[in-house]
């Protein structure tokens, strides 16, 4: 199973970006999915999660600005980021709890990370 993240880039404060993360491989189903971020010199933090039924949660600092969503038929996760701030600058990672077909197992997988830089 591989998670391929994309959509990062450089944007001015107040701008928007949309991140995508596509899961591929021997996938039976995907349970919870989420976005994490890690700024230089800081620990990785959870940004937002979404269940396979669409229930979402967000860290307080992004509530009202970021929207997490998923398309189950395409095994794809999204993060729409609006009103971006310089403090949102980080490498963003996607995460998925995947149930694989072969072998029949459940495991957490991570994407490779995509850089988001917000200039002031």
Backbone as ProteinMPNN parsed JSONL, in Angstrom:
{"seq_chain_A": "XXXXXXXXXXXXXXXXXXXXXXXXXXXXXXXXXXXXXXXXXXXXXXXXXXXXXXXXXXXXXXXXXXXXXXXXXXXXXXXXXXXXXXXXXXXXXXXXXXXXXXXXXXXXXXXXXXXXXXXX", "coords_chain_A": {"N_chain_A": [[0.849, -1.191, 0.0], [0.522, 2.207, -0.842], [0.685, 5.691, -0.057], [0.161, 8.61, -1.689], [0.929, 11.86, -1.51], [0.029, 15.189, -2.495], [-0.015, 18.606, -3.77], [1.025, 20.62, -2.188], [2.832, 23.747, -1.666], [4.029, 27.128, -2.283], [2.542, 29.924, -0.859], [0.926, 33.088, -0.374], [0.122, 34.726, 2.726], [-3.227, 34.403, 3.745], [-4.025, 33.162, 1.494], [-4.97, 30.152, -0.383], [-4.758, 26.565, -0.441], [-5.011, 23.236, -1.741], [-4.682, 20.08, -0.598], [-4.02, 16.726, -1.604], [-4.335, 13.183, -1.213], [-3.691, 10.08, -2.283], [-4.468, 6.717, -1.927], [-3.105, 3.575, -2.767], [-2.904, 0.18, -3.923], [-3.116, -3.136, -2.454], [-5.946, -2.938, -1.306], [-8.581, -3.374, 0.899], [-10.423, -1.934, 2.429], [-10.655, 1.386, 3.864], [-10.302, 2.773, 6.99], [-10.226, 5.213, 9.404], [-8.869, 8.351, 8.302], [-6.332, 10.842, 8.043], [-4.766, 14.113, 8.409], [-1.559, 15.251, 9.188], [0.948, 17.502, 10.463], [4.259, 18.845, 10.403], [6.297, 21.204, 11.643], [9.454, 22.948, 11.259], [11.723, 21.984, 13.775], [9.728, 21.275, 15.513], [7.327, 19.013, 17.008], [5.497, 16.447, 15.274], [2.134, 17.141, 14.545], [-1.353, 16.457, 14.928], [-3.669, 17.432, 12.524], [-6.223, 17.189, 11.278], [-8.924, 14.844, 11.147], [-10.842, 12.209, 9.597], [-13.528, 10.001, 9.592], [-14.49, 6.798, 8.119], [-17.108, 7.138, 7.696], [-17.443, 9.791, 7.414], [-17.268, 11.532, 9.573], [-15.786, 14.282, 11.079], [-12.899, 15.874, 12.588], [-10.982, 18.528, 14.066], [-7.912, 20.225, 14.812], [-7.764, 22.935, 17.105], [-6.535, 25.244, 16.087], [-6.961, 25.325, 13.347], [-9.618, 25.238, 12.849], [-12.52, 26.229, 11.116], [-11.052, 27.216, 9.033], [-9.747, 25.18, 7.63], [-10.75, 22.305, 5.741], [-11.435, 18.945, 5.848], [-11.842, 16.143, 3.74], [-13.034, 13.223, 1.953], [-12.94, 10.826, -0.715], [-14.308, 7.91, -0.936], [-14.595, 5.965, -2.94], [-12.456, 6.453, -4.555], [-10.371, 6.134, -2.891], [-9.173, 8.409, -1.778], [-7.96, 11.24, -0.063], [-8.54, 14.561, 1.09], [-7.477, 17.946, 1.798], [-8.666, 20.993, 2.223], [-7.371, 24.115, 2.442], [-7.85, 27.226, 3.66], [-7.506, 30.809, 4.076], [-4.811, 30.935, 4.873], [-2.044, 31.005, 7.163], [1.197, 32.257, 8.207], [2.072, 30.603, 10.289], [1.052, 28.171, 9.591], [2.881, 26.96, 8.048], [4.608, 24.09, 7.181], [5.596, 20.621, 6.836], [3.247, 18.552, 5.45], [1.583, 15.588, 6.212], [-0.165, 12.706, 5.144], [-2.287, 10.207, 6.549], [-3.461, 6.889, 6.927], [-5.65, 4.361, 8.034], [-5.521, 1.281, 6.985], [-7.17, -1.543, 5.686], [-5.917, -4.361, 4.4], [-6.078, -6.55, 1.543], [-4.405, -8.68, 0.736], [-1.647, -9.282, 2.586], [-4.433, -10.334, 4.72], [-5.015, -7.852, 6.786], [-4.613, -5.118, 9.135], [-3.354, -1.874, 9.102], [-1.449, 1.073, 9.853], [-0.706, 3.58, 7.543], [1.581, 5.926, 6.014], [1.83, 8.901, 4.089], [4.292, 10.497, 1.924], [4.741, 13.121, 2.558], [4.193, 16.6, 2.023], [5.31, 19.802, 1.22], [4.199, 22.792, 2.677], [4.309, 26.193, 2.431], [3.852, 29.295, 3.822], [3.941, 32.599, 3.159], [4.53, 35.775, 4.712]], "CA_chain_A": [[0.0, 0.0, 0.0], [1.246, 3.484, -0.886], [-0.08, 6.919, 0.023], [0.846, 9.642, -2.464], [0.405, 13.191, -1.197], [0.374, 16.236, -3.454], [-0.764, 19.841, -3.641], [1.705, 21.628, -1.407], [3.468, 24.804, -2.425], [4.265, 28.415, -1.643], [1.383, 30.793, -1.002], [0.943, 34.231, 0.528], [-0.84, 34.709, 3.821], [-4.582, 34.664, 3.277], [-4.293, 32.355, 0.314], [-5.544, 28.813, -0.228], [-4.161, 25.401, -1.087], [-5.76, 22.001, -1.553], [-3.838, 18.895, -0.574], [-4.65, 15.451, -1.937], [-3.571, 12.004, -0.825], [-4.323, 8.905, -2.89], [-3.981, 5.418, -1.469], [-3.15, 2.56, -3.811], [-2.365, -1.117, -3.528], [-4.053, -4.212, -2.132], [-6.783, -2.307, -0.288], [-9.954, -3.842, 1.068], [-11.16, -0.735, 2.854], [-9.873, 2.326, 4.661], [-11.046, 3.322, 8.117], [-9.947, 6.628, 9.61], [-7.796, 8.996, 7.56], [-6.034, 12.121, 8.685], [-3.627, 14.932, 8.014], [-0.667, 15.705, 10.24], [1.95, 18.425, 9.963], [5.45, 18.997, 11.232], [7.067, 22.413, 11.354], [10.859, 22.792, 11.661], [12.007, 22.058, 15.199], [8.545, 20.948, 16.318], [6.818, 17.651, 16.871], [4.391, 16.26, 14.346], [0.859, 17.329, 15.215], [-2.552, 16.089, 14.197], [-4.393, 18.6, 12.02], [-7.639, 16.871, 11.067], [-9.219, 13.445, 10.863], [-12.161, 11.918, 9.057], [-13.843, 8.583, 9.643], [-14.993, 6.324, 6.83], [-18.48, 7.613, 7.579], [-17.443, 11.225, 7.16], [-17.21, 12.343, 10.791], [-14.522, 15.017, 11.045], [-12.425, 16.611, 13.757], [-9.903, 19.444, 13.721], [-7.198, 20.916, 15.874], [-8.405, 24.242, 17.274], [-5.875, 26.305, 15.32], [-7.375, 25.333, 11.933], [-11.08, 25.199, 12.757], [-13.093, 27.339, 10.367], [-10.189, 27.56, 7.892], [-9.419, 23.959, 6.895], [-11.814, 21.313, 5.596], [-10.975, 17.617, 5.442], [-12.878, 15.359, 3.062], [-12.502, 12.017, 1.315], [-13.747, 10.128, -1.705], [-14.016, 6.503, -0.65], [-14.501, 5.185, -4.182], [-11.14, 6.693, -5.144], [-9.366, 6.003, -1.817], [-8.464, 9.681, -1.793], [-8.177, 12.165, 1.044], [-8.271, 15.945, 0.716], [-7.471, 18.982, 2.83], [-8.806, 22.336, 1.676], [-6.819, 25.049, 3.421], [-8.144, 28.608, 3.321], [-7.024, 31.82, 5.022], [-3.559, 30.393, 5.406], [-1.219, 31.878, 7.981], [2.595, 31.804, 8.231], [2.241, 29.512, 11.252], [0.63, 26.907, 8.975], [4.024, 26.432, 7.31], [5.021, 22.788, 7.699], [5.415, 19.485, 5.938], [1.972, 17.925, 5.752], [1.584, 14.148, 5.966], [-1.445, 12.029, 5.26], [-2.25, 8.949, 7.282], [-4.675, 6.113, 6.707], [-5.731, 3.032, 8.641], [-5.927, 0.508, 5.814], [-7.351, -2.983, 5.781], [-5.432, -4.894, 3.137], [-6.641, -7.822, 1.076], [-3.343, -9.662, 0.849], [-2.313, -10.204, 3.523], [-5.587, -9.772, 5.424], [-4.399, -7.211, 7.942], [-4.924, -3.709, 9.32], [-2.083, -1.216, 9.393], [-1.384, 2.511, 9.593], [0.236, 3.959, 6.495], [1.872, 7.348, 5.919], [2.309, 9.469, 2.837], [5.679, 10.958, 1.945], [4.832, 14.509, 3.004], [4.21, 17.661, 1.014], [5.68, 21.047, 1.897], [3.347, 23.975, 2.57], [4.999, 27.373, 2.931], [2.991, 30.481, 3.769], [4.756, 33.799, 3.367], [3.782, 36.887, 5.333]], "C_chain_A": [[0.885, 1.241, 0.0], [0.26, 4.632, -0.764], [0.731, 8.011, -0.664], [0.185, 10.987, -2.195], [0.876, 14.199, -2.237], [-0.396, 17.503, -3.12], [-0.109, 20.918, -2.813], [2.317, 22.701, -2.304], [3.685, 26.044, -1.579], [3.074, 29.321, -1.914], [1.52, 31.961, -0.023], [-0.108, 34.068, 1.625], [-2.209, 35.141, 3.307], [-4.985, 33.833, 2.08], [-4.82, 30.976, 0.659], [-4.705, 27.775, -0.951], [-5.067, 24.204, -0.841], [-4.794, 20.831, -1.659], [-4.664, 17.667, -0.931], [-3.745, 14.32, -1.494], [-4.311, 10.775, -1.35], [-3.662, 7.635, -2.394], [-4.134, 4.405, -2.593], [-2.534, 1.267, -3.287], [-3.475, -2.108, -3.227], [-4.964, -3.774, -0.973], [-8.176, -2.922, -0.277], [-10.853, -2.668, 1.444], [-10.23, 0.142, 3.678], [-10.758, 2.868, 5.769], [-10.71, 4.802, 8.258], [-8.789, 7.096, 8.735], [-7.537, 10.345, 8.217], [-4.861, 12.833, 8.058], [-2.88, 15.357, 9.274], [0.276, 16.733, 9.627], [3.107, 18.523, 10.953], [6.222, 20.221, 10.764], [8.507, 22.19, 11.818], [11.044, 22.952, 13.168], [10.843, 21.714, 16.103], [8.142, 19.512, 16.092], [5.695, 17.612, 15.849], [3.087, 16.399, 15.124], [-0.289, 16.925, 14.292], [-3.308, 17.355, 13.793], [-5.891, 18.307, 11.912], [-7.779, 15.384, 10.782], [-10.621, 13.32, 10.285], [-12.374, 10.41, 9.096], [-14.339, 8.12, 8.284], [-16.459, 6.685, 6.636], [-18.586, 9.113, 7.415], [-17.433, 12.107, 8.39], [-15.824, 12.98, 10.878], [-14.173, 15.623, 12.398], [-11.203, 17.415, 13.358], [-9.187, 19.938, 14.968], [-7.737, 22.341, 15.924], [-7.822, 25.305, 16.342], [-6.311, 26.367, 13.859], [-8.886, 25.314, 11.762], [-11.607, 26.449, 12.046], [-12.276, 27.743, 9.153], [-9.902, 26.347, 7.016], [-10.638, 23.043, 6.836], [-11.22, 20.014, 5.092], [-12.14, 16.89, 4.793], [-12.221, 14.141, 2.418], [-13.483, 11.516, 0.272], [-13.428, 8.656, -1.578], [-13.84, 5.674, -1.917], [-13.13, 5.33, -4.841], [-10.02, 6.544, -4.122], [-8.525, 7.267, -1.699], [-8.93, 10.584, -0.661], [-7.799, 13.563, 0.59], [-8.173, 16.826, 1.967], [-7.524, 20.333, 2.12], [-8.379, 23.318, 2.76], [-7.045, 26.477, 2.935], [-7.594, 29.54, 4.402], [-5.725, 31.377, 5.682], [-2.745, 31.456, 6.116], [0.226, 31.386, 7.947], [2.817, 30.646, 9.204], [1.705, 28.17, 10.752], [1.773, 26.265, 8.184], [4.537, 25.16, 7.967], [5.047, 21.789, 6.55], [4.142, 18.763, 6.377], [2.006, 16.462, 5.321], [0.16, 13.611, 6.05], [-1.234, 10.664, 5.91], [-3.55, 8.215, 7.04], [-4.559, 4.778, 7.411], [-6.366, 2.123, 7.591], [-6.095, -0.957, 6.181], [-6.981, -3.558, 4.424], [-6.081, -6.236, 2.823], [-5.62, -8.94, 1.251], [-2.099, -8.968, 1.401], [-3.536, -9.553, 4.149], [-5.085, -9.193, 6.737], [-4.864, -5.764, 7.994], [-3.654, -3.009, 9.757], [-2.21, 0.262, 9.105], [-0.333, 2.813, 8.539], [0.377, 5.48, 6.448], [2.252, 7.723, 4.487], [3.693, 10.057, 3.017], [5.831, 12.392, 2.426], [4.854, 15.481, 1.847], [4.395, 18.993, 1.746], [4.65, 22.144, 1.614], [4.098, 25.14, 3.207], [4.112, 28.592, 2.734], [3.844, 31.694, 4.106], [3.898, 34.936, 3.922], [3.812, 38.135, 4.461]], "O_chain_A": [[1.866, 1.321, 0.739], [-0.852, 4.571, -1.289], [1.859, 8.299, -0.263], [-0.956, 11.228, -2.59], [1.972, 14.082, -2.786], [-1.311, 17.488, -2.298], [-0.63, 22.031, -2.734], [2.32, 22.584, -3.53], [3.55, 26.029, -0.356], [2.646, 29.471, -3.058], [2.153, 31.833, 1.025], [-1.098, 33.357, 1.455], [-2.338, 36.101, 2.547], [-6.155, 33.805, 1.698], [-5.083, 30.663, 1.82], [-4.033, 28.07, -1.939], [-5.8, 24.162, 0.147], [-4.166, 20.626, -2.697], [-5.848, 17.578, -0.605], [-2.527, 14.483, -1.411], [-5.421, 10.473, -0.912], [-2.439, 7.499, -2.438], [-5.153, 4.373, -3.284], [-1.751, 1.268, -2.336], [-4.612, -1.954, -3.673], [-4.778, -4.181, 0.174], [-8.856, -2.984, -1.301], [-11.905, -2.451, 0.843], [-9.169, -0.292, 4.127], [-11.85, 3.369, 5.504], [-10.898, 5.566, 7.312], [-7.854, 6.343, 8.463], [-8.416, 10.914, 8.865], [-4.08, 12.262, 7.296], [-3.474, 15.761, 10.274], [0.389, 16.822, 8.405], [2.951, 18.315, 12.156], [6.73, 20.267, 9.644], [8.756, 21.34, 12.673], [10.582, 23.926, 13.762], [10.944, 21.841, 17.323], [8.554, 18.873, 15.124], [5.031, 18.616, 15.594], [2.943, 15.851, 16.217], [-0.208, 17.034, 13.068], [-3.555, 18.234, 14.618], [-6.72, 19.08, 12.394], [-6.87, 14.751, 10.246], [-11.467, 14.197, 10.457], [-11.507, 9.64, 8.685], [-14.583, 8.937, 7.396], [-16.993, 6.554, 5.534], [-19.685, 9.654, 7.29], [-17.575, 13.324, 8.269], [-14.811, 12.291, 10.763], [-15.043, 15.851, 13.238], [-10.475, 17.046, 12.436], [-9.782, 20.053, 16.04], [-8.123, 22.894, 14.894], [-8.551, 26.173, 15.862], [-6.055, 27.368, 13.191], [-9.38, 25.371, 10.636], [-11.192, 27.571, 12.339], [-12.743, 28.526, 8.326], [-9.822, 26.47, 5.794], [-11.451, 23.009, 7.76], [-10.579, 19.978, 4.042], [-13.283, 17.005, 5.236], [-10.995, 14.049, 2.351], [-14.689, 11.747, 0.362], [-12.391, 8.199, -2.058], [-13.007, 4.767, -1.948], [-12.692, 4.454, -5.586], [-8.856, 6.794, -4.433], [-7.306, 7.198, -1.539], [-10.118, 10.676, -0.351], [-6.865, 13.742, -0.191], [-8.704, 16.502, 3.029], [-6.552, 20.761, 1.498], [-8.949, 23.348, 3.851], [-6.492, 26.885, 1.914], [-7.26, 29.103, 5.503], [-5.577, 31.442, 6.903], [-2.745, 32.629, 5.742], [0.461, 30.207, 7.682], [3.672, 29.794, 8.959], [1.884, 27.146, 11.412], [1.635, 25.14, 7.703], [4.861, 25.148, 9.155], [4.583, 22.071, 5.445], [3.992, 18.409, 7.546], [2.408, 16.143, 4.203], [-0.618, 14.01, 6.916], [-0.162, 10.065, 5.828], [-4.614, 8.828, 6.956], [-3.507, 4.14, 7.392], [-7.569, 2.179, 7.34], [-5.272, -1.536, 6.891], [-7.64, -3.283, 3.421], [-6.559, -6.948, 3.707], [-5.91, -9.99, 1.823], [-1.54, -8.117, 0.71], [-3.663, -8.329, 4.112], [-4.77, -9.924, 7.676], [-5.433, -5.244, 7.034], [-2.956, -3.471, 10.66], [-2.974, 0.671, 8.232], [0.804, 2.351, 8.638], [-0.546, 6.221, 6.783], [2.906, 6.958, 3.779], [4.21, 10.111, 4.132], [6.952, 12.836, 2.677], [5.464, 15.215, 0.812], [3.733, 19.272, 2.745], [4.28, 22.388, 0.465], [4.475, 25.081, 4.377], [3.676, 28.885, 1.621], [4.397, 31.798, 5.201], [2.705, 35.037, 3.636], [3.236, 39.159, 4.828]]}, "name": "protein", "num_of_chains": 1, "seq": "XXXXXXXXXXXXXXXXXXXXXXXXXXXXXXXXXXXXXXXXXXXXXXXXXXXXXXXXXXXXXXXXXXXXXXXXXXXXXXXXXXXXXXXXXXXXXXXXXXXXXXXXXXXXXXXXXXXXXXXX"}
